[in-house]
Amino acid sequence: MRVVVAGGGGFLGSHLCEALLSRGDTVCCLDDFSSGRAANIAHLLRMPGFHCTPCDVTARFRVFGDVDAVVHLASPASPPDYQRHPLRTLAAGSRGTENLLELAVRHGARFVLASTSEVYGDPQVHPQDEDYWGHVNPIGPRSVYDEAKRYAEAVTTAYRRSRGADTGIVRIFNTYGPRMRADDGRVVSTFIRQALAGAPLTVHGDGSQTRSFCYVDDLVRGLTGMIDASHTGPFNLGNPAERTVLELAEVVLQITGSRSAVRLLPLPVDDPVRRRPVVTRAREGLGWHAEVPLEEGLRRTAEWFATQPDTLVRPPHRSTVGRLS
Ligand code: NAD
Ligand code: UDP
């Protein structure tokens, strides 16, 4: 297959490009490197079958040659990233999705949208299955991301219904692993960076909010499964093992052997209280489920972070609240 991976220079995208190349596919990566990094794909540029076109998918871009599948991962993804770039985030979900759908339709290619658990907002139903419509504040600070992805799902479905596009939607729950940016502000990268630097782990609120953390290799297997399938979805992709943020901090301290303290900070506005995927549909449709336990995934991630020059070593904050041992 010749697969276009929009956002292929990012965290998930670079792992997906690697997985596709390793099974013999040809990959055309499109990325503007706004939140991704050239270093993520530097090793792939030497491989036959890999090509990267730096471009903004919300503007005009060209893809030469055949296309069998288009995967849309191009969007700011961490809360600090998308709140810093609200209009670019909305454009990535709207114009970006439309442009990539047009590309797929032109080539008769499969289109896979990387949507998100954020379409469920701060869910009032727990755990979340795909029939839940969500609880999103349309004008809150997270809305630029949540509503962009909800629109992306809507326009993807409209292309399927009105243009006969072959589309699949996956809703990705919090995924972590090597190649996250140390400064992306997401909780796993932040805690690991802080633990390795001996700085306090910044827990928002009282840390009782939950997330379900999926290791990147598991997630990428789900993505390739959706590329190969003809299912429309949406399918939740995530690891249903739910943890509080405070539990996550404890595990990070354990596996890094760090003696960092825990510092409680205010909970951001509209921060979802809990999140856990029901993955029955992905299990039945793709034969997929997450396999890597949190401790193992965090260990692999911390080992990788420890080798990275941009894992910032910062002095510990002076005012700390509590200490986990
Ligand atoms: P990331 O920021 O590492 O990757 C996004 C990539 O898209 C970056 O390389 C960035 O430079 C590129 N990009 C952004 N806007 C672009 C544009 N207009 N044109 C071209 N390239 C553009 O984030 P990630 O975690 O790898 O997320 C990838 C996708 O998966 C995103 O769409 C995100 O919404 C989705 N997702 C991720 C998670 C997660 O936990 N990692 C969860 C839910 C959904
Ligand atoms: N979080 C935290 N400390 C941090 C960064 C994040 O406690 O330094 C919390 C955040 O408020 C949220 C959870 O961790 O409750 C997951 O945050 P992340 O940004 O990784 O993902 P999302 O909120 O998009 O699920």
PDB file of N, CA, C and O and ligand atoms in Angstrom, residues 6-13 30-37 40 55-58 72-78 81 88 92 114-117 145 149 172-176 179 181 186, ligand 1:
ATOM      1  N   ALA A   6      -0.720  12.104   7.389  1.00  0.00           N
ATOM      2  CA  ALA A   6      -0.696  13.534   7.727  1.00  0.00           C
ATOM      3  C   ALA A   6      -0.446  13.658   9.225  1.00  0.00           C
ATOM      4  O   ALA A   6      -1.172  13.070  10.024  1.00  0.00           O
ATOM      5  N   GLY A   7       0.607  14.404   9.574  1.00  0.00           N
ATOM      6  CA  GLY A   7       1.030  14.460  10.981  1.00  0.00           C
ATOM      7  C   GLY A   7       2.047  13.372  11.285  1.00  0.00           C
ATOM      8  O   GLY A   7       2.263  13.023  12.447  1.00  0.00           O
ATOM      9  N   GLY A   8       2.683  12.862  10.241  1.00  0.00           N
ATOM     10  CA  GLY A   8       3.635  11.751  10.381  1.00  0.00           C
ATOM     11  C   GLY A   8       4.918  12.123  11.112  1.00  0.00           C
ATOM     12  O   GLY A   8       5.688  11.237  11.487  1.00  0.00           O
ATOM     13  N   GLY A   9       5.158  13.423  11.317  1.00  0.00           N
ATOM     14  CA  GLY A   9       6.361  13.835  12.051  1.00  0.00           C
ATOM     15  C   GLY A   9       6.116  13.967  13.546  1.00  0.00           C
ATOM     16  O   GLY A   9       7.020  14.330  14.296  1.00  0.00           O
ATOM     17  N   GLY A  10       4.906  13.657  13.971  1.00  0.00           N
ATOM     18  CA  GLY A  10       4.571  13.803  15.397  1.00  0.00           C
ATOM     19  C   GLY A  10       4.834  12.536  16.181  1.00  0.00           C
ATOM     20  O   GLY A  10       5.439  11.572  15.684  1.00  0.00           O
ATOM     21  N   PHE A  11       4.375  12.544  17.402  1.00  0.00           N
ATOM     22  CA  PHE A  11       4.567  11.403  18.304  1.00  0.00           C
ATOM     23  C   PHE A  11       3.919  10.141  17.716  1.00  0.00           C
ATOM     24  O   PHE A  11       4.623   9.187  17.339  1.00  0.00           O
ATOM     25  N   LEU A  12       2.606  10.113  17.604  1.00  0.00           N
ATOM     26  CA  LEU A  12       1.948   8.908  17.089  1.00  0.00           C
ATOM     27  C   LEU A  12       2.279   8.681  15.627  1.00  0.00           C
ATOM     28  O   LEU A  12       2.515   7.541  15.200  1.00  0.00           O
ATOM     29  N   GLY A  13       2.301   9.770  14.845  1.00  0.00           N
ATOM     30  CA  GLY A  13       2.500   9.644  13.402  1.00  0.00           C
ATOM     31  C   GLY A  13       3.821   8.987  13.058  1.00  0.00           C
ATOM     32  O   GLY A  13       3.895   8.144  12.154  1.00  0.00           O
ATOM     33  N   LEU A  30       3.109  13.902   5.536  1.00  0.00           N
ATOM     34  CA  LEU A  30       2.846  15.345   5.385  1.00  0.00           C
ATOM     35  C   LEU A  30       2.882  15.963   6.774  1.00  0.00           C
ATOM     36  O   LEU A  30       2.166  15.487   7.663  1.00  0.00           O
ATOM     37  N   ASP A  31       3.673  16.989   6.970  1.00  0.00           N
ATOM     38  CA  ASP A  31       3.739  17.590   8.308  1.00  0.00           C
ATOM     39  C   ASP A  31       4.278  19.008   8.205  1.00  0.00           C
ATOM     40  O   ASP A  31       5.188  19.269   7.421  1.00  0.00           O
ATOM     41  N   ASP A  32       3.719  19.904   9.019  1.00  0.00           N
ATOM     42  CA  ASP A  32       4.266  21.270   9.048  1.00  0.00           C
ATOM     43  C   ASP A  32       5.221  21.452  10.235  1.00  0.00           C
ATOM     44  O   ASP A  32       5.726  22.549  10.466  1.00  0.00           O
ATOM     45  N   PHE A  33       5.428  20.409  11.003  1.00  0.00           N
ATOM     46  CA  PHE A  33       6.351  20.385  12.146  1.00  0.00           C
ATOM     47  C   PHE A  33       6.044  21.492  13.165  1.00  0.00           C
ATOM     48  O   PHE A  33       6.938  22.017  13.805  1.00  0.00           O
ATOM     49  N   SER A  34       4.760  21.793  13.305  1.00  0.00           N
ATOM     50  CA  SER A  34       4.373  22.796  14.303  1.00  0.00           C
ATOM     51  C   SER A  34       4.458  22.205  15.704  1.00  0.00           C
ATOM     52  O   SER A  34       4.893  22.868  16.639  1.00  0.00           O
ATOM     53  N   SER A  35       4.045  20.959  15.874  1.00  0.00           N
ATOM     54  CA  SER A  35       4.221  20.303  17.180  1.00  0.00           C
ATOM     55  C   SER A  35       5.031  19.016  17.053  1.00  0.00           C
ATOM     56  O   SER A  35       5.419  18.427  18.057  1.00  0.00           O
ATOM     57  N   GLY A  36       5.290  18.580  15.834  1.00  0.00           N
ATOM     58  CA  GLY A  36       6.150  17.416  15.608  1.00  0.00           C
ATOM     59  C   GLY A  36       7.605  17.843  15.489  1.00  0.00           C
ATOM     60  O   GLY A  36       7.922  19.018  15.616  1.00  0.00           O
ATOM     61  N   ARG A  37       8.458  16.869  15.252  1.00  0.00           N
ATOM     62  CA  ARG A  37       9.888  17.176  15.174  1.00  0.00           C
ATOM     63  C   ARG A  37      10.537  16.382  14.057  1.00  0.00           C
ATOM     64  O   ARG A  37      10.247  15.176  13.898  1.00  0.00           O
ATOM     65  N   ASN A  40      12.004  13.010  14.861  1.00  0.00           N
ATOM     66  CA  ASN A  40      11.150  11.813  14.977  1.00  0.00           C
ATOM     67  C   ASN A  40      11.244  10.918  13.748  1.00  0.00           C
ATOM     68  O   ASN A  40      10.998   9.708  13.838  1.00  0.00           O
ATOM     69  N   CYS A  55       4.472  20.464   4.808  1.00  0.00           N
ATOM     70  CA  CYS A  55       3.358  21.293   4.338  1.00  0.00           C
ATOM     71  C   CYS A  55       2.294  21.403   5.416  1.00  0.00           C
ATOM     72  O   CYS A  55       2.259  20.611   6.356  1.00  0.00           O
ATOM     73  N   ASP A  56       1.443  22.396   5.236  1.00  0.00           N
ATOM     74  CA  ASP A  56       0.308  22.617   6.128  1.00  0.00           C
ATOM     75  C   ASP A  56      -0.917  22.008   5.440  1.00  0.00           C
ATOM     76  O   ASP A  56      -1.284  22.447   4.344  1.00  0.00           O
ATOM     77  N   VAL A  57      -1.554  21.041   6.059  1.00  0.00           N
ATOM     78  CA  VAL A  57      -2.670  20.359   5.383  1.00  0.00           C
ATOM     79  C   VAL A  57      -3.936  21.216   5.345  1.00  0.00           C
ATOM     80  O   VAL A  57      -4.911  20.845   4.694  1.00  0.00           O
ATOM     81  N   THR A  58      -3.925  22.362   6.037  1.00  0.00           N
ATOM     82  CA  THR A  58      -5.089  23.245   5.952  1.00  0.00           C
ATOM     83  C   THR A  58      -4.972  24.189   4.751  1.00  0.00           C
ATOM     84  O   THR A  58      -5.894  24.924   4.432  1.00  0.00           O
ATOM     85  N   HIS A  72      -5.332  10.763   8.913  1.00  0.00           N
ATOM     86  CA  HIS A  72      -5.282  12.167   9.343  1.00  0.00           C
ATOM     87  C   HIS A  72      -4.980  12.260  10.836  1.00  0.00           C
ATOM     88  O   HIS A  72      -5.863  12.118  11.675  1.00  0.00           O
ATOM     89  N   LEU A  73      -3.698  12.538  11.117  1.00  0.00           N
ATOM     90  CA  LEU A  73      -3.240  12.739  12.500  1.00  0.00           C
ATOM     91  C   LEU A  73      -2.782  14.176  12.722  1.00  0.00           C
ATOM     92  O   LEU A  73      -2.271  14.494  13.801  1.00  0.00           O
ATOM     93  N   ALA A  74      -2.925  15.021  11.688  1.00  0.00           N
ATOM     94  CA  ALA A  74      -2.314  16.356  11.746  1.00  0.00           C
ATOM     95  C   ALA A  74      -3.178  17.326  12.544  1.00  0.00           C
ATOM     96  O   ALA A  74      -4.132  17.899  12.021  1.00  0.00           O
ATOM     97  N   SER A  75      -2.825  17.485  13.793  1.00  0.00           N
ATOM     98  CA  SER A  75      -3.513  18.453  14.657  1.00  0.00           C
ATOM     99  C   SER A  75      -2.688  18.642  15.923  1.00  0.00           C
ATOM    100  O   SER A  75      -2.098  17.684  16.410  1.00  0.00           O
ATOM    101  N   PRO A  76      -2.672  19.864  16.467  1.00  0.00           N
ATOM    102  CA  PRO A  76      -2.127  19.974  17.821  1.00  0.00           C
ATOM    103  C   PRO A  76      -2.909  19.021  18.712  1.00  0.00           C
ATOM    104  O   PRO A  76      -4.122  18.842  18.513  1.00  0.00           O
ATOM    105  N   ALA A  77      -2.245  18.401  19.693  1.00  0.00           N
ATOM    106  CA  ALA A  77      -2.924  17.358  20.468  1.00  0.00           C
ATOM    107  C   ALA A  77      -2.851  17.572  21.974  1.00  0.00           C
ATOM    108  O   ALA A  77      -3.742  17.125  22.698  1.00  0.00           O
ATOM    109  N   SER A  78      -1.798  18.221  22.460  1.00  0.00           N
ATOM    110  CA  SER A  78      -1.733  18.401  23.915  1.00  0.00           C
ATOM    111  C   SER A  78      -2.504  19.672  24.280  1.00  0.00           C
ATOM    112  O   SER A  78      -2.514  20.638  23.505  1.00  0.00           O
ATOM    113  N   ASP A  81      -0.653  22.865  23.735  1.00  0.00           N
ATOM    114  CA  ASP A  81      -0.452  23.135  22.299  1.00  0.00           C
ATOM    115  C   ASP A  81      -1.733  23.690  21.679  1.00  0.00           C
ATOM    116  O   ASP A  81      -1.718  24.704  20.988  1.00  0.00           O
ATOM    117  N   ARG A  88      -5.543  27.537  14.615  1.00  0.00           N
ATOM    118  CA  ARG A  88      -4.881  26.476  13.833  1.00  0.00           C
ATOM    119  C   ARG A  88      -5.479  25.117  14.163  1.00  0.00           C
ATOM    120  O   ARG A  88      -5.563  24.224  13.315  1.00  0.00           O
ATOM    121  N   ALA A  92      -7.220  22.665  11.539  1.00  0.00           N
ATOM    122  CA  ALA A  92      -6.732  21.292  11.302  1.00  0.00           C
ATOM    123  C   ALA A  92      -7.898  20.302  11.288  1.00  0.00           C
ATOM    124  O   ALA A  92      -7.938  19.380  10.466  1.00  0.00           O
ATOM    125  N   ALA A 114      -8.019  10.238  12.899  1.00  0.00           N
ATOM    126  CA  ALA A 114      -7.634  10.109  14.312  1.00  0.00           C
ATOM    127  C   ALA A 114      -8.468  11.095  15.114  1.00  0.00           C
ATOM    128  O   ALA A 114      -8.117  12.256  15.264  1.00  0.00           O
ATOM    129  N   SER A 115      -9.605  10.607  15.608  1.00  0.00           N
ATOM    130  CA  SER A 115     -10.412  11.433  16.505  1.00  0.00           C
ATOM    131  C   SER A 115      -9.960  11.147  17.943  1.00  0.00           C
ATOM    132  O   SER A 115      -8.880  10.575  18.158  1.00  0.00           O
ATOM    133  N   THR A 116     -10.746  11.525  18.903  1.00  0.00           N
ATOM    134  CA  THR A 116     -10.251  11.542  20.277  1.00  0.00           C
ATOM    135  C   THR A 116     -11.349  11.259  21.295  1.00  0.00           C
ATOM    136  O   THR A 116     -12.525  11.529  21.033  1.00  0.00           O
ATOM    137  N   SER A 117     -10.939  10.786  22.451  1.00  0.00           N
ATOM    138  CA  SER A 117     -11.863  10.637  23.578  1.00  0.00           C
ATOM    139  C   SER A 117     -12.429  11.992  24.000  1.00  0.00           C
ATOM    140  O   SER A 117     -13.436  12.051  24.706  1.00  0.00           O
ATOM    141  N   TYR A 145     -10.331  22.188  20.440  1.00  0.00           N
ATOM    142  CA  TYR A 145      -9.883  20.826  20.082  1.00  0.00           C
ATOM    143  C   TYR A 145     -11.090  19.891  19.984  1.00  0.00           C
ATOM    144  O   TYR A 145     -11.274  19.192  18.988  1.00  0.00           O
ATOM    145  N   LYS A 149     -12.560  18.196  16.492  1.00  0.00           N
ATOM    146  CA  LYS A 149     -12.603  16.750  16.246  1.00  0.00           C
ATOM    147  C   LYS A 149     -14.049  16.296  16.005  1.00  0.00           C
ATOM    148  O   LYS A 149     -14.300  15.377  15.217  1.00  0.00           O
ATOM    149  N   ILE A 172      -9.163   8.058  19.940  1.00  0.00           N
ATOM    150  CA  ILE A 172      -7.970   7.659  20.679  1.00  0.00           C
ATOM    151  C   ILE A 172      -8.040   8.209  22.104  1.00  0.00           C
ATOM    152  O   ILE A 172      -8.297   9.403  22.300  1.00  0.00           O
ATOM    153  N   PHE A 173      -7.815   7.329  23.074  1.00  0.00           N
ATOM    154  CA  PHE A 173      -7.710   7.746  24.481  1.00  0.00           C
ATOM    155  C   PHE A 173      -6.228   7.954  24.812  1.00  0.00           C
ATOM    156  O   PHE A 173      -5.353   7.403  24.144  1.00  0.00           O
ATOM    157  N   ASN A 174      -5.971   8.711  25.872  1.00  0.00           N
ATOM    158  CA  ASN A 174      -4.606   9.144  26.246  1.00  0.00           C
ATOM    159  C   ASN A 174      -3.534   8.092  25.953  1.00  0.00           C
ATOM    160  O   ASN A 174      -3.519   7.038  26.580  1.00  0.00           O
ATOM    161  N   THR A 175      -2.660   8.433  25.032  1.00  0.00           N
ATOM    162  CA  THR A 175      -1.599   7.513  24.611  1.00  0.00           C
ATOM    163  C   THR A 175      -0.241   8.157  24.904  1.00  0.00           C
ATOM    164  O   THR A 175      -0.082   9.361  24.774  1.00  0.00           O
ATOM    165  N   TYR A 176       0.704   7.304  25.311  1.00  0.00           N
ATOM    166  CA  TYR A 176       2.015   7.821  25.733  1.00  0.00           C
ATOM    167  C   TYR A 176       3.100   6.901  25.202  1.00  0.00           C
ATOM    168  O   TYR A 176       2.824   5.744  24.811  1.00  0.00           O
ATOM    169  N   ARG A 179       9.132   9.502  22.137  1.00  0.00           N
ATOM    170  CA  ARG A 179       8.936  10.576  21.143  1.00  0.00           C
ATOM    171  C   ARG A 179       7.858  11.578  21.512  1.00  0.00           C
ATOM    172  O   ARG A 179       7.552  12.464  20.719  1.00  0.00           O
ATOM    173  N   ARG A 181       7.056  14.945  23.156  1.00  0.00           N
ATOM    174  CA  ARG A 181       7.935  16.068  23.484  1.00  0.00           C
ATOM    175  C   ARG A 181       7.994  16.235  24.991  1.00  0.00           C
ATOM    176  O   ARG A 181       6.968  16.209  25.665  1.00  0.00           O
ATOM    177  N   ARG A 186       1.690  17.374  28.428  1.00  0.00           N
ATOM    178  CA  ARG A 186       0.798  16.259  28.783  1.00  0.00           C
ATOM    179  C   ARG A 186       1.324  15.597  30.048  1.00  0.00           C
ATOM    180  O   ARG A 186       2.493  15.688  30.395  1.00  0.00           O
TER     181      ARG A 186
HETATM  182  P1  NAD B   1       1.689  15.471  17.927  1.00  0.00           P
HETATM  183  O1  NAD B   1       1.523  16.917  18.215  1.00  0.00           O
HETATM  184  O2  NAD B   1       2.963  14.831  18.299  1.00  0.00           O
HETATM  185  O3  NAD B   1       1.424  15.165  16.392  1.00  0.00           O
HETATM  186  C1  NAD B   1       0.654  15.976  15.559  1.00  0.00           C
HETATM  187  C2  NAD B   1       1.448  16.192  14.288  1.00  0.00           C
HETATM  188  O4  NAD B   1       0.646  16.934  13.349  1.00  0.00           O
HETATM  189  C3  NAD B   1       2.711  17.020  14.531  1.00  0.00           C
HETATM  190  O5  NAD B   1       3.794  16.419  13.873  1.00  0.00           O
HETATM  191  C4  NAD B   1       2.381  18.383  13.920  1.00  0.00           C
HETATM  192  O6  NAD B   1       3.528  19.073  13.484  1.00  0.00           O
HETATM  193  C5  NAD B   1       1.440  17.987  12.803  1.00  0.00           C
HETATM  194  N1  NAD B   1       0.511  19.045  12.399  1.00  0.00           N
HETATM  195  C6  NAD B   1      -0.294  19.776  13.200  1.00  0.00           C
HETATM  196  N2  NAD B   1      -1.026  20.618  12.448  1.00  0.00           N
HETATM  197  C7  NAD B   1      -0.666  20.413  11.152  1.00  0.00           C
HETATM  198  C8  NAD B   1      -1.066  20.983   9.916  1.00  0.00           C
HETATM  199  N3  NAD B   1      -1.985  21.953   9.843  1.00  0.00           N
HETATM  200  N4  NAD B   1      -0.482  20.534   8.777  1.00  0.00           N
HETATM  201  C9  NAD B   1       0.452  19.559   8.834  1.00  0.00           C
HETATM  202  N5  NAD B   1       0.870  18.972   9.980  1.00  0.00           N
HETATM  203  C10 NAD B   1       0.305  19.414  11.118  1.00  0.00           C
HETATM  204  O7  NAD B   1       0.463  14.738  18.642  1.00  0.00           O
HETATM  205  P2  NAD B   1       0.097  13.193  18.723  1.00  0.00           P
HETATM  206  O8  NAD B   1      -0.102  12.857  20.133  1.00  0.00           O
HETATM  207  O9  NAD B   1       1.018  12.392  17.907  1.00  0.00           O
HETATM  208  O10 NAD B   1      -1.347  13.193  18.066  1.00  0.00           O
HETATM  209  C11 NAD B   1      -1.549  12.799  16.723  1.00  0.00           C
HETATM  210  C12 NAD B   1      -3.040  12.805  16.430  1.00  0.00           C
HETATM  211  O11 NAD B   1      -3.710  11.864  17.280  1.00  0.00           O
HETATM  212  C13 NAD B   1      -3.717  14.148  16.652  1.00  0.00           C
HETATM  213  O12 NAD B   1      -4.660  14.345  15.622  1.00  0.00           O
HETATM  214  C14 NAD B   1      -4.421  13.985  17.971  1.00  0.00           C
HETATM  215  O13 NAD B   1      -5.575  14.777  18.045  1.00  0.00           O
HETATM  216  C15 NAD B   1      -4.765  12.502  17.958  1.00  0.00           C
HETATM  217  N6  NAD B   1      -4.898  11.990  19.326  1.00  0.00           N
HETATM  218  C16 NAD B   1      -3.778  11.767  20.090  1.00  0.00           C
HETATM  219  C17 NAD B   1      -3.935  11.322  21.392  1.00  0.00           C
HETATM  220  C18 NAD B   1      -2.752  11.021  22.277  1.00  0.00           C
HETATM  221  O14 NAD B   1      -2.959  10.681  23.447  1.00  0.00           O
HETATM  222  N7  NAD B   1      -1.525  11.096  21.815  1.00  0.00           N
HETATM  223  C19 NAD B   1      -5.222  11.133  21.925  1.00  0.00           C
HETATM  224  C20 NAD B   1      -6.320  11.412  21.129  1.00  0.00           C
HETATM  225  C21 NAD B   1      -6.147  11.823  19.816  1.00  0.00           C
END
